[in-house]
XYZ file of C-alpha atoms in Angstrom:
650
model
C -14.664 10.011 -95.309
C -16.801 11.004 -98.421
C -20.533 10.433 -97.963
C -22.197 7.850 -100.302
C -24.240 8.974 -103.235
C -27.453 7.852 -101.579
C -26.492 9.762 -98.499
C -25.760 12.949 -100.649
C -29.126 12.514 -102.338
C -30.897 12.291 -98.946
C -29.286 15.429 -97.756
C -30.183 17.173 -100.979
C -33.802 16.267 -100.642
C -34.049 17.096 -96.971
C -31.972 20.253 -97.339
C -32.010 22.105 -93.956
C -35.359 20.546 -92.900
C -33.589 17.193 -92.406
C -30.577 18.668 -90.969
C -32.258 20.916 -88.504
C -33.256 18.309 -86.131
C -30.623 18.566 -83.437
C -32.542 18.377 -80.149
C -35.580 17.490 -78.316
C -36.032 16.831 -74.664
C -38.030 13.768 -75.281
C -35.254 11.831 -77.297
C -32.270 10.594 -75.166
C -30.751 9.049 -78.314
C -30.026 12.668 -79.626
C -27.416 13.308 -76.992
C -24.804 12.232 -79.244
C -26.137 14.629 -81.979
C -26.022 17.552 -79.553
C -22.510 16.570 -78.603
C -21.630 16.674 -82.230
C -22.734 20.234 -82.391
C -20.345 21.010 -79.552
C -17.479 19.368 -81.609
C -18.554 21.647 -84.426
C -18.325 24.583 -82.359
C -15.026 23.585 -81.013
C -13.721 23.430 -84.538
C -15.047 26.880 -85.021
C -12.549 28.300 -82.557
C -9.678 27.250 -84.973
C -11.083 29.457 -87.792
C -9.732 32.864 -86.589
C -6.214 31.159 -86.285
C -6.594 29.873 -89.884
C -7.484 33.376 -91.148
C -4.505 34.675 -89.347
C -2.180 32.188 -90.931
C -3.297 33.151 -94.385
C -3.221 36.884 -93.829
C -0.644 38.595 -95.952
C 2.635 39.302 -94.192
C 4.362 42.629 -94.889
C 6.166 42.166 -98.269
C 9.720 43.306 -98.359
C 10.591 45.947 -100.890
C 11.510 44.286 -104.138
C 14.963 44.458 -105.105
C 15.429 45.847 -108.568
C 16.283 43.234 -111.118
C 14.767 40.430 -109.153
C 11.439 38.483 -110.098
C 10.121 37.640 -106.595
C 6.471 37.316 -106.911
C 4.182 39.254 -104.618
C 2.321 37.488 -101.609
C -1.142 36.119 -102.464
C -3.964 37.887 -100.727
C -6.833 35.930 -99.186
C -9.841 35.966 -101.380
C -13.617 35.642 -100.863
C -15.349 32.419 -102.291
C -19.087 31.340 -102.271
C -20.378 28.796 -99.823
C -20.611 26.222 -102.661
C -16.772 26.056 -102.666
C -17.226 24.094 -99.462
C -19.617 21.528 -100.816
C -18.367 21.325 -104.327
C -21.566 22.879 -105.753
C -23.930 20.467 -104.038
C -26.393 21.542 -101.358
C -24.815 21.562 -97.888
C -25.941 21.777 -94.240
C -25.765 25.639 -94.285
C -27.041 26.125 -97.943
C -30.077 27.977 -96.760
C -28.292 29.992 -94.144
C -24.988 31.063 -95.569
C -25.952 33.208 -98.720
C -22.887 35.376 -98.475
C -19.271 34.924 -99.551
C -16.798 33.457 -96.958
C -13.098 33.525 -96.594
C -11.305 30.992 -98.645
C -9.153 30.226 -95.516
C -12.115 28.404 -93.882
C -12.959 26.215 -96.840
C -10.768 23.162 -96.046
C -11.641 23.062 -92.289
C -15.417 23.677 -93.035
C -15.545 20.555 -95.184
C -14.575 18.479 -92.191
C -17.333 20.201 -90.182
C -19.947 19.593 -92.945
C -19.200 15.871 -93.115
C -19.357 15.559 -89.209
C -22.633 17.412 -89.079
C -24.230 15.639 -91.972
C -23.642 12.322 -90.404
C -24.623 13.119 -86.895
C -28.352 12.690 -87.328
C -30.109 9.664 -88.869
C -33.317 10.069 -90.660
C -35.620 8.895 -87.874
C -34.116 11.434 -85.594
C -34.373 14.151 -88.141
C -38.044 13.438 -88.787
C -38.818 13.259 -85.024
C -37.126 16.636 -84.326
C -38.660 18.308 -87.288
C -42.076 17.299 -86.335
C -41.825 18.696 -82.748
C -39.109 21.320 -82.183
C -38.461 22.890 -85.530
C -37.543 26.276 -84.129
C -35.082 24.921 -81.628
C -33.469 22.822 -84.333
C -33.151 25.838 -86.658
C -31.565 27.874 -84.032
C -28.890 25.176 -83.416
C -28.133 25.006 -87.119
C -28.085 28.817 -87.527
C -25.598 29.006 -84.605
C -23.322 26.423 -86.127
C -23.455 27.993 -89.644
C -23.028 31.598 -88.488
C -20.248 30.954 -86.163
C -18.499 28.743 -88.843
C -18.762 30.979 -91.777
C -17.921 34.703 -91.213
C -18.991 37.171 -93.962
C -16.095 38.098 -96.376
C -16.384 41.327 -98.211
C -14.325 41.950 -101.293
C -13.320 45.246 -100.067
C -11.894 43.970 -96.830
C -11.075 40.351 -97.330
C -8.657 40.243 -94.436
C -11.091 41.305 -91.805
C -14.214 38.944 -92.072
C -17.176 40.061 -90.188
C -18.152 37.498 -87.372
C -21.761 36.664 -86.457
C -23.471 38.538 -83.701
C -24.304 37.052 -80.298
C -27.987 36.779 -81.018
C -27.976 33.242 -82.623
C -26.390 31.971 -79.414
C -28.974 33.548 -77.260
C -31.790 32.257 -79.496
C -30.556 28.763 -78.798
C -30.743 29.329 -75.036
C -34.236 30.875 -75.257
C -35.597 28.087 -77.510
C -33.902 25.032 -76.295
C -33.441 25.562 -72.375
C -36.870 24.147 -71.616
C -36.475 21.006 -73.758
C -32.995 20.378 -72.584
C -33.932 20.879 -68.924
C -36.723 18.236 -69.478
C -34.278 15.908 -70.997
C -31.790 16.518 -68.066
C -29.123 17.704 -70.338
C -28.643 21.240 -69.284
C -24.866 20.760 -69.863
C -25.628 21.049 -73.619
C -26.981 24.560 -73.368
C -24.430 26.787 -75.100
C -22.454 29.398 -73.028
C -21.936 32.419 -75.318
C -19.234 34.019 -73.260
C -16.942 30.822 -73.071
C -14.661 29.482 -75.571
C -14.916 28.543 -78.437
C -18.140 30.429 -79.028
C -16.651 33.671 -77.608
C -13.977 33.700 -80.267
C -16.409 32.968 -83.090
C -19.063 35.661 -82.047
C -18.730 39.283 -82.199
C -20.297 41.476 -79.524
C -19.659 44.860 -81.194
C -22.113 46.864 -83.325
C -20.249 45.887 -86.410
C -21.149 42.186 -86.090
C -22.695 40.370 -89.004
C -26.521 40.226 -88.489
C -28.093 38.740 -91.650
C -31.731 38.782 -92.363
C -32.759 35.063 -92.296
C -35.965 33.083 -92.880
C -38.271 32.792 -89.812
C -37.182 30.321 -87.248
C -38.713 26.916 -87.858
C -39.302 27.677 -91.686
C -35.894 27.387 -93.229
C -37.586 24.790 -95.295
C -41.303 25.331 -95.946
C -42.069 21.624 -95.978
C -42.964 20.481 -92.412
C -43.735 17.263 -90.882
C -47.017 16.461 -89.043
C -47.097 15.567 -85.297
C -46.551 11.932 -84.486
C -49.449 9.640 -84.132
C -51.284 10.352 -80.879
C -50.265 13.959 -80.682
C -51.924 17.129 -82.327
C -50.454 20.240 -83.718
C -51.059 23.442 -81.717
C -53.003 25.875 -83.825
C -50.612 28.621 -82.985
C -47.511 26.825 -83.826
C -44.594 25.887 -81.592
C -44.897 27.132 -77.972
C -41.812 28.624 -76.747
C -40.584 31.830 -74.772
C -40.893 33.874 -77.990
C -44.392 32.817 -78.933
C -45.729 33.147 -75.418
C -44.238 36.579 -74.866
C -45.748 37.864 -78.040
C -49.156 36.301 -77.483
C -51.838 38.850 -76.493
C -54.015 35.988 -75.212
C -51.896 33.361 -73.608
C -52.975 29.960 -74.599
C -49.803 27.977 -73.445
C -50.751 24.637 -72.086
C -47.960 23.824 -69.713
C -47.224 20.164 -69.593
C -49.737 19.260 -72.244
C -47.723 20.710 -75.149
C -44.198 19.938 -76.251
C -42.859 22.018 -79.045
C -45.543 22.321 -81.628
C -47.244 19.065 -80.726
C -49.720 18.734 -77.839
C -51.589 15.955 -76.091
C -55.129 15.726 -77.254
C -58.067 16.556 -74.964
C -58.624 14.649 -72.815
C -54.887 13.894 -72.399
C -55.326 10.715 -70.315
C -56.649 8.900 -73.579
C -53.144 9.182 -75.225
C -51.478 6.930 -72.745
C -53.789 3.932 -73.484
C -54.600 1.984 -76.662
C -57.042 3.710 -78.852
C -60.646 3.448 -77.561
C -59.897 2.019 -74.087
C -60.579 5.094 -72.024
C -63.562 5.742 -74.212
C -65.005 2.378 -73.102
C -64.762 3.240 -69.556
C -66.307 6.634 -70.095
C -69.274 5.016 -72.157
C -69.839 2.496 -69.343
C -69.729 5.248 -66.780
C -72.399 7.268 -68.468
C -74.713 4.241 -68.823
C -74.248 3.057 -65.171
C -74.386 6.550 -63.675
C -77.536 7.344 -65.764
C -79.075 4.165 -64.564
C -78.077 4.908 -60.991
C -79.736 8.492 -61.183
C -82.956 7.063 -62.452
C -83.219 4.301 -59.818
C -82.033 6.621 -57.027
C -84.777 8.989 -58.180
C -87.307 6.262 -57.652
C -86.260 5.668 -54.084
C -86.195 9.481 -53.448
C -89.753 9.916 -54.658
C -90.856 6.855 -52.614
C -89.572 8.494 -49.464
C -90.951 11.860 -50.437
C -94.516 10.947 -51.036
C -95.225 7.828 -49.136
C -96.495 8.335 -45.534
C -94.370 7.352 -42.557
C -91.264 7.923 -44.637
C -90.763 11.535 -43.710
C -90.345 10.829 -40.017
C -87.244 10.059 -38.082
C -85.191 7.932 -38.742
C -86.655 7.363 -42.316
C -86.109 11.053 -43.281
C -82.377 10.518 -42.982
C -82.701 8.126 -45.886
C -84.752 10.683 -47.719
C -82.056 13.202 -47.285
C -79.512 10.721 -48.304
C -81.419 9.668 -51.361
C -81.753 13.345 -52.468
C -77.991 13.815 -52.141
C -77.125 10.631 -54.015
C -79.711 11.282 -56.877
C -78.307 14.790 -57.435
C -74.706 13.305 -57.393
C -75.551 10.577 -59.921
C -77.532 13.095 -62.050
C -74.457 15.172 -62.694
C -73.726 12.677 -65.471
C -76.381 14.253 -67.670
C -74.073 17.325 -68.111
C -71.835 14.901 -70.158
C -74.530 13.516 -72.401
C -74.480 13.103 -75.476
C -70.777 14.296 -75.949
C -68.428 14.167 -72.866
C -66.115 16.740 -74.644
C -68.689 19.276 -73.579
C -67.171 19.198 -69.993
C -63.822 17.605 -70.765
C -62.445 20.351 -73.091
C -62.207 24.101 -73.152
C -64.652 26.155 -75.133
C -63.178 28.464 -77.779
C -64.424 30.467 -80.596
C -63.873 29.387 -84.177
C -61.989 32.161 -85.976
C -63.755 31.295 -89.247
C -67.348 30.852 -88.401
C -67.472 32.489 -84.963
C -69.206 29.459 -83.456
C -68.243 28.108 -80.116
C -66.408 24.787 -80.461
C -64.598 22.356 -78.196
C -60.781 22.716 -78.036
C -58.735 19.811 -79.288
C -55.877 20.231 -76.960
C -56.948 22.177 -73.910
C -58.786 20.647 -71.008
C -61.683 22.297 -69.359
C -61.392 24.705 -66.325
C -63.683 27.119 -64.593
C -62.483 30.005 -66.720
C -62.825 28.314 -70.218
C -65.959 26.028 -69.757
C -69.055 27.200 -67.954
C -70.681 23.841 -68.114
C -67.629 22.337 -66.428
C -67.810 24.989 -63.667
C -71.491 24.219 -62.991
C -71.062 20.388 -63.131
C -67.925 20.390 -60.961
C -69.547 22.703 -58.301
C -72.604 20.469 -58.083
C -70.835 17.353 -58.222
C -68.451 18.318 -55.330
C -71.283 19.506 -53.100
C -73.561 16.490 -53.664
C -70.762 13.891 -53.429
C -69.704 15.523 -50.194
C -73.237 15.633 -48.969
C -73.832 11.977 -49.699
C -70.946 10.843 -47.544
C -71.972 13.209 -44.816
C -75.552 11.718 -44.681
C -74.248 8.105 -44.886
C -72.028 8.901 -41.861
C -75.150 10.350 -40.135
C -76.952 7.138 -40.677
C -74.146 5.233 -38.992
C -74.088 7.643 -36.048
C -77.773 7.472 -35.536
C -77.745 3.646 -35.361
C -74.705 3.667 -33.026
C -76.433 6.142 -30.578
C -79.841 4.298 -30.571
C -78.461 0.806 -30.434
C -75.377 1.124 -28.235
C -76.353 4.212 -25.997
C -80.215 3.941 -26.169
C -79.947 7.680 -27.045
C -82.371 9.635 -29.268
C -80.093 12.740 -29.251
C -80.138 13.086 -33.030
C -83.945 12.784 -33.120
C -84.455 15.403 -30.377
C -82.027 17.790 -32.131
C -82.610 16.895 -35.601
C -83.069 20.378 -36.954
C -79.715 21.456 -35.625
C -77.759 18.492 -36.516
C -79.237 18.224 -40.090
C -78.480 21.927 -40.541
C -74.837 21.022 -39.945
C -74.973 18.188 -42.539
C -76.170 20.633 -45.221
C -73.682 23.407 -44.375
C -70.553 21.470 -43.998
C -70.188 20.390 -47.708
C -71.379 24.015 -48.698
C -68.336 25.600 -47.049
C -65.819 23.340 -48.800
C -67.601 23.705 -52.104
C -67.565 27.516 -51.910
C -63.753 27.339 -51.047
C -63.119 25.383 -54.143
C -65.322 27.689 -56.295
C -63.944 30.951 -55.064
C -60.394 29.755 -55.582
C -61.137 28.721 -59.165
C -60.191 25.174 -58.395
C -62.924 23.361 -60.400
C -61.611 21.712 -63.537
C -61.635 18.509 -65.592
C -59.054 15.764 -64.640
C -60.247 12.316 -65.555
C -63.478 10.403 -66.427
C -66.484 12.143 -67.855
C -67.172 14.715 -65.082
C -65.286 17.911 -63.643
C -64.428 18.011 -60.068
C -61.845 19.837 -57.985
C -58.402 20.164 -59.466
C -55.674 17.669 -58.457
C -53.718 20.292 -56.659
C -56.555 21.183 -54.430
C -58.235 17.698 -54.220
C -56.547 16.951 -50.724
C -57.397 20.075 -48.814
C -60.895 20.740 -50.403
C -62.207 17.288 -50.887
C -60.431 14.289 -49.411
C -59.214 15.665 -45.971
C -62.807 16.972 -44.934
C -64.216 13.618 -45.958
C -61.607 11.681 -44.272
C -62.388 13.601 -41.069
C -66.027 12.266 -41.255
C -65.581 8.903 -42.919
C -62.813 7.773 -40.562
C -64.780 8.137 -37.274
C -67.885 6.714 -38.993
C -66.155 3.646 -39.941
C -64.891 3.223 -36.375
C -68.394 3.562 -35.006
C -69.624 1.260 -37.701
C -67.260 -1.565 -36.391
C -68.138 -0.669 -32.652
C -71.774 -0.922 -33.423
C -71.291 -4.157 -35.405
C -69.553 -5.877 -32.484
C -71.903 -4.538 -29.943
C -74.846 -5.919 -31.871
C -73.076 -9.321 -32.071
C -72.490 -9.270 -28.296
C -76.035 -8.201 -27.692
C -77.347 -11.127 -29.738
C -75.225 -13.454 -27.662
C -76.441 -12.021 -24.422
C -80.103 -12.233 -25.671
C -79.544 -15.831 -26.370
C -78.049 -16.537 -23.023
C -80.859 -14.643 -21.287
C -83.388 -16.940 -22.897
C -81.509 -19.953 -21.692
C -81.225 -18.391 -18.216
C -85.106 -17.819 -18.260
C -85.658 -21.393 -19.043
C -83.293 -22.586 -16.341
C -84.917 -20.308 -13.762
C -88.407 -21.667 -14.623
C -87.102 -25.062 -13.964
C -85.440 -24.071 -10.664
C -88.504 -22.276 -9.553
C -90.609 -25.527 -9.941
C -88.077 -27.556 -8.159
C -87.896 -25.122 -5.198
C -91.684 -25.185 -4.833
C -91.557 -29.058 -4.651
C -88.724 -29.067 -2.157
C -90.434 -26.410 0.070
C -93.550 -28.518 0.089
C -91.430 -31.455 1.472
C -89.593 -29.104 3.821
C -86.156 -29.375 2.241
C -85.717 -25.955 0.514
C -83.517 -23.342 2.056
C -83.571 -19.509 1.652
C -80.401 -19.415 -0.450
C -82.078 -21.289 -3.275
C -85.017 -18.848 -3.242
C -82.370 -16.014 -3.417
C -80.545 -17.529 -6.259
C -83.613 -18.132 -8.194
C -84.687 -14.502 -7.950
C -81.261 -13.249 -9.040
C -81.301 -15.463 -12.150
C -84.670 -14.098 -12.966
C -83.673 -10.509 -12.662
C -80.443 -10.977 -14.697
C -82.320 -12.885 -17.417
C -84.989 -10.255 -17.691
C -82.545 -7.318 -18.092
C -80.581 -9.116 -20.767
C -83.637 -10.025 -22.629
C -84.918 -6.567 -22.636
C -81.726 -5.176 -23.860
C -81.445 -7.759 -26.572
C -84.990 -6.929 -27.775
C -84.050 -3.207 -27.880
C -80.933 -3.860 -30.062
C -82.857 -6.163 -32.189
C -85.554 -3.584 -32.821
C -83.087 -0.940 -33.634
C -81.237 -3.239 -36.106
C -84.589 -4.415 -37.554
C -85.548 -0.795 -38.326
C -82.172 0.548 -39.647
C -80.223 -2.553 -40.919
C -80.747 -1.369 -44.479
C -79.553 2.089 -43.886
C -76.534 0.783 -42.032
C -75.680 -1.594 -45.126
C -75.961 1.361 -47.519
C -73.779 3.577 -45.364
C -71.147 0.931 -45.235
C -71.248 0.514 -49.070
C -70.724 4.349 -49.484
C -67.903 4.422 -46.954
C -66.129 1.541 -48.735
C -66.852 3.316 -51.995
C -65.138 6.430 -50.745
C -62.300 4.507 -49.465
C -61.654 2.828 -52.793
C -62.015 6.134 -54.629
C -59.333 7.847 -52.319
C -56.935 4.809 -52.643
C -57.225 4.917 -56.440
C -56.528 8.510 -56.478
C -53.398 8.169 -54.240
C -51.963 5.123 -55.819
C -53.119 5.485 -59.561
C -54.161 8.792 -60.686
C -51.391 10.850 -59.320
C -49.099 9.065 -61.780
C -50.188 11.456 -64.419
C -49.205 14.583 -62.573
C -46.046 16.310 -64.045
C -45.580 13.638 -66.552
C -43.089 15.804 -68.540
C -40.317 15.057 -66.010
C -40.842 11.346 -65.951
C -38.492 8.887 -67.805
C -41.471 6.795 -68.978
C -42.953 9.795 -70.686
C -39.745 10.570 -72.508
C -39.633 6.910 -73.510
C -43.184 7.135 -74.748
C -42.595 10.366 -76.839
C -39.481 8.689 -78.378
C -41.591 5.644 -79.178
C -44.033 7.852 -80.992
C -41.573 10.097 -82.730
C -38.372 8.295 -83.436
C -39.629 4.743 -83.747
C -43.097 5.879 -85.164
C -44.500 2.760 -83.417
C -48.023 4.216 -83.129
C -50.256 4.847 -80.146
C -51.333 1.268 -79.374
C -47.831 -0.254 -79.328
C -46.297 2.634 -77.336
C -49.080 2.432 -74.899
C -48.115 -1.246 -74.181
C -44.586 -0.081 -73.258
C -45.800 2.223 -70.477
C -48.554 -0.022 -69.148
C -46.782 -0.236 -65.701
C -46.244 3.447 -65.461
C -49.736 4.863 -65.854
C -52.902 4.152 -63.804
C -53.811 0.604 -63.902
C -56.783 0.153 -66.426
C -58.539 -2.576 -64.418
C -58.341 -0.527 -61.224
C -59.703 2.609 -62.656
C -62.410 0.729 -64.502
C -63.552 -1.106 -61.252
C -63.403 2.069 -59.190
C -65.468 3.962 -61.608
C -68.032 1.200 -61.779
C -68.219 0.961 -57.926
C -68.838 4.726 -57.585
C -71.129 4.810 -60.459
C -73.249 2.010 -59.142
C -74.089 3.690 -55.741
C -77.653 4.537 -56.932
C -78.156 0.955 -58.164
C -77.204 -0.261 -54.695
C -79.450 2.246 -53.132
C -82.394 0.830 -55.232
C -81.474 -2.720 -54.387
C -81.515 -2.134 -50.625
C -84.638 0.182 -50.433
C -86.477 0.034 -53.846
C -86.887 -3.609 -54.466
C -88.855 -4.361 -51.421
C -92.399 -5.606 -52.076
C -93.497 -3.478 -49.141
C -92.685 -0.366 -51.315
C -94.665 -1.615 -54.195
C -97.569 -2.330 -51.946
C -97.256 1.186 -50.301
C -97.414 2.757 -53.712
C -100.525 0.926 -54.532
C -101.979 1.987 -51.298
C -101.008 5.527 -51.838
C -102.582 5.724 -55.292
C -105.673 3.991 -53.893
C -105.920 6.735 -51.292
C -105.155 9.449 -53.679
C -107.930 8.235 -56.126
C -110.566 8.223 -53.209
C -110.248 4.446 -52.329
C -110.127 3.134 -48.886
C -107.752 0.776 -47.399
C -108.370 -1.548 -44.427
C -107.166 -0.557 -41.057
C -105.348 -3.752 -40.719
C -103.214 -2.779 -43.761
C -101.144 0.264 -42.540
C -98.180 1.749 -44.163
C -94.857 0.104 -43.368
C -92.891 1.903 -40.586
C -89.372 0.708 -41.383
C -86.841 2.738 -43.325
């Protein structure tokens, strides 16, 4: 079938650039195109036979007097003989003469190859994997058209094996990601083995650099950025003195921009969360600092149990204040630092995310954030334990051994933070702050905290139910006291009339004793709750905050690990490249495959608002305002009345 004139014109304009898009792992629709290449290679196997058929047979000695013509010897023709003078698939590759025997068969190959890839597929391949595509085209052209020399037309020189091994080197990774390893050529099997020459006399032409058979190149699709060092493949990485390969963040010559999570959502959506997080955490840090200063300078706030809230406020203030590392530009901690080759200035990488080794600010922020986030949870659990021991067991163990127990609280997070730092596990993942890497998040962050938060939550429930039961007993004790008082009056009256027995006096005494014990215990519990209920509420909030953060990490954020092997990611790439639908429309197609936007927004706000919650519980009390007024009055030489002491509650 002869291609239409418009199709020929398209082939002429695109030349090899449009024909050199045979594969990419991200485009399942190209499987047919790759299969066509195999068909082409299968036809190549018949070329040696065609050459043999047209080789000159030994001519009999002509009989004198006869006019028998001599046999026609095979000749060498230019490549244009295949295409009729028009540009063809191999115009920029085959610059030598070819045997005339392959012309007719090659015309069929040209037509099959030219029709195998549509324009959108060609554009998609050229924009991402130009070197792999060029390698496939070269293999097809070199194995189809052996070199024909005028001196030895009957023994054309076949191509070397290197074009085949180039395809293996350049296309194994993308084909593996596409789960089409069956399309990787086998250079030692037929038909390739017959079309390639393994001897030193093979044809090894000097061709243009891979990926540049046509100087015009297409930009990366919308939502992706071009790697400054070009296509990342085995050849480029082996030759690079300073390896800057980005693993799963780059595909061919196109890379996910930093931070990569932004690419999977409509433009600006993740930036909205980041801006809100900066505002809320900044506010939390300021309000938590107010509570911290209140407990540092106001009298009676540095004694047990108020000192527990002081240490907790210190940890939470430092945790929330880590956000100022990301102000005014979050890219300062999100992306790697690199040196501009032109100006020599330090700039943020557009495609590489931050790690300890490439961003000092990220290393500092991540280390402090991990320690103080861990420390905040530890002190919140300490608050729960303190109330449990004082209310349930009437024990002041933590108060008597406060120096030893508080030392444990400070050192426990330090050990895990040092482990993460020494193993170079601090890096940027999501949000606007650095923390421990996703690979080490479980052993270095979540598991140690689960070992503390889990028992604390159980103790919290036990304490809650105990307080409820104690309140009921206190109420019953008051009722019993009232009944005892009435019974005592009646007993005196009966005894006066000689009608009261000893058993009634005994019962009255027992009731008074039981009611007194229950009342005393109820008052003790009430006092403990009155002193520490705010701290208990704050600890509960932080425990719930950690639980929500952990659940979001396990159910949502892990969806972004190893995305290259996911079906939804290949569909997303195909949407960007083949369909050219744009980032917003393509993000709508994978909304169920990436972390839920509402969940990550809510989780971030709950975590970021911890300092605000601390202020609401402890800082909004009028007693704190009064204590500050009294503090400044004393500081300035004023006198306060003895009947106006500082508050004693935490």
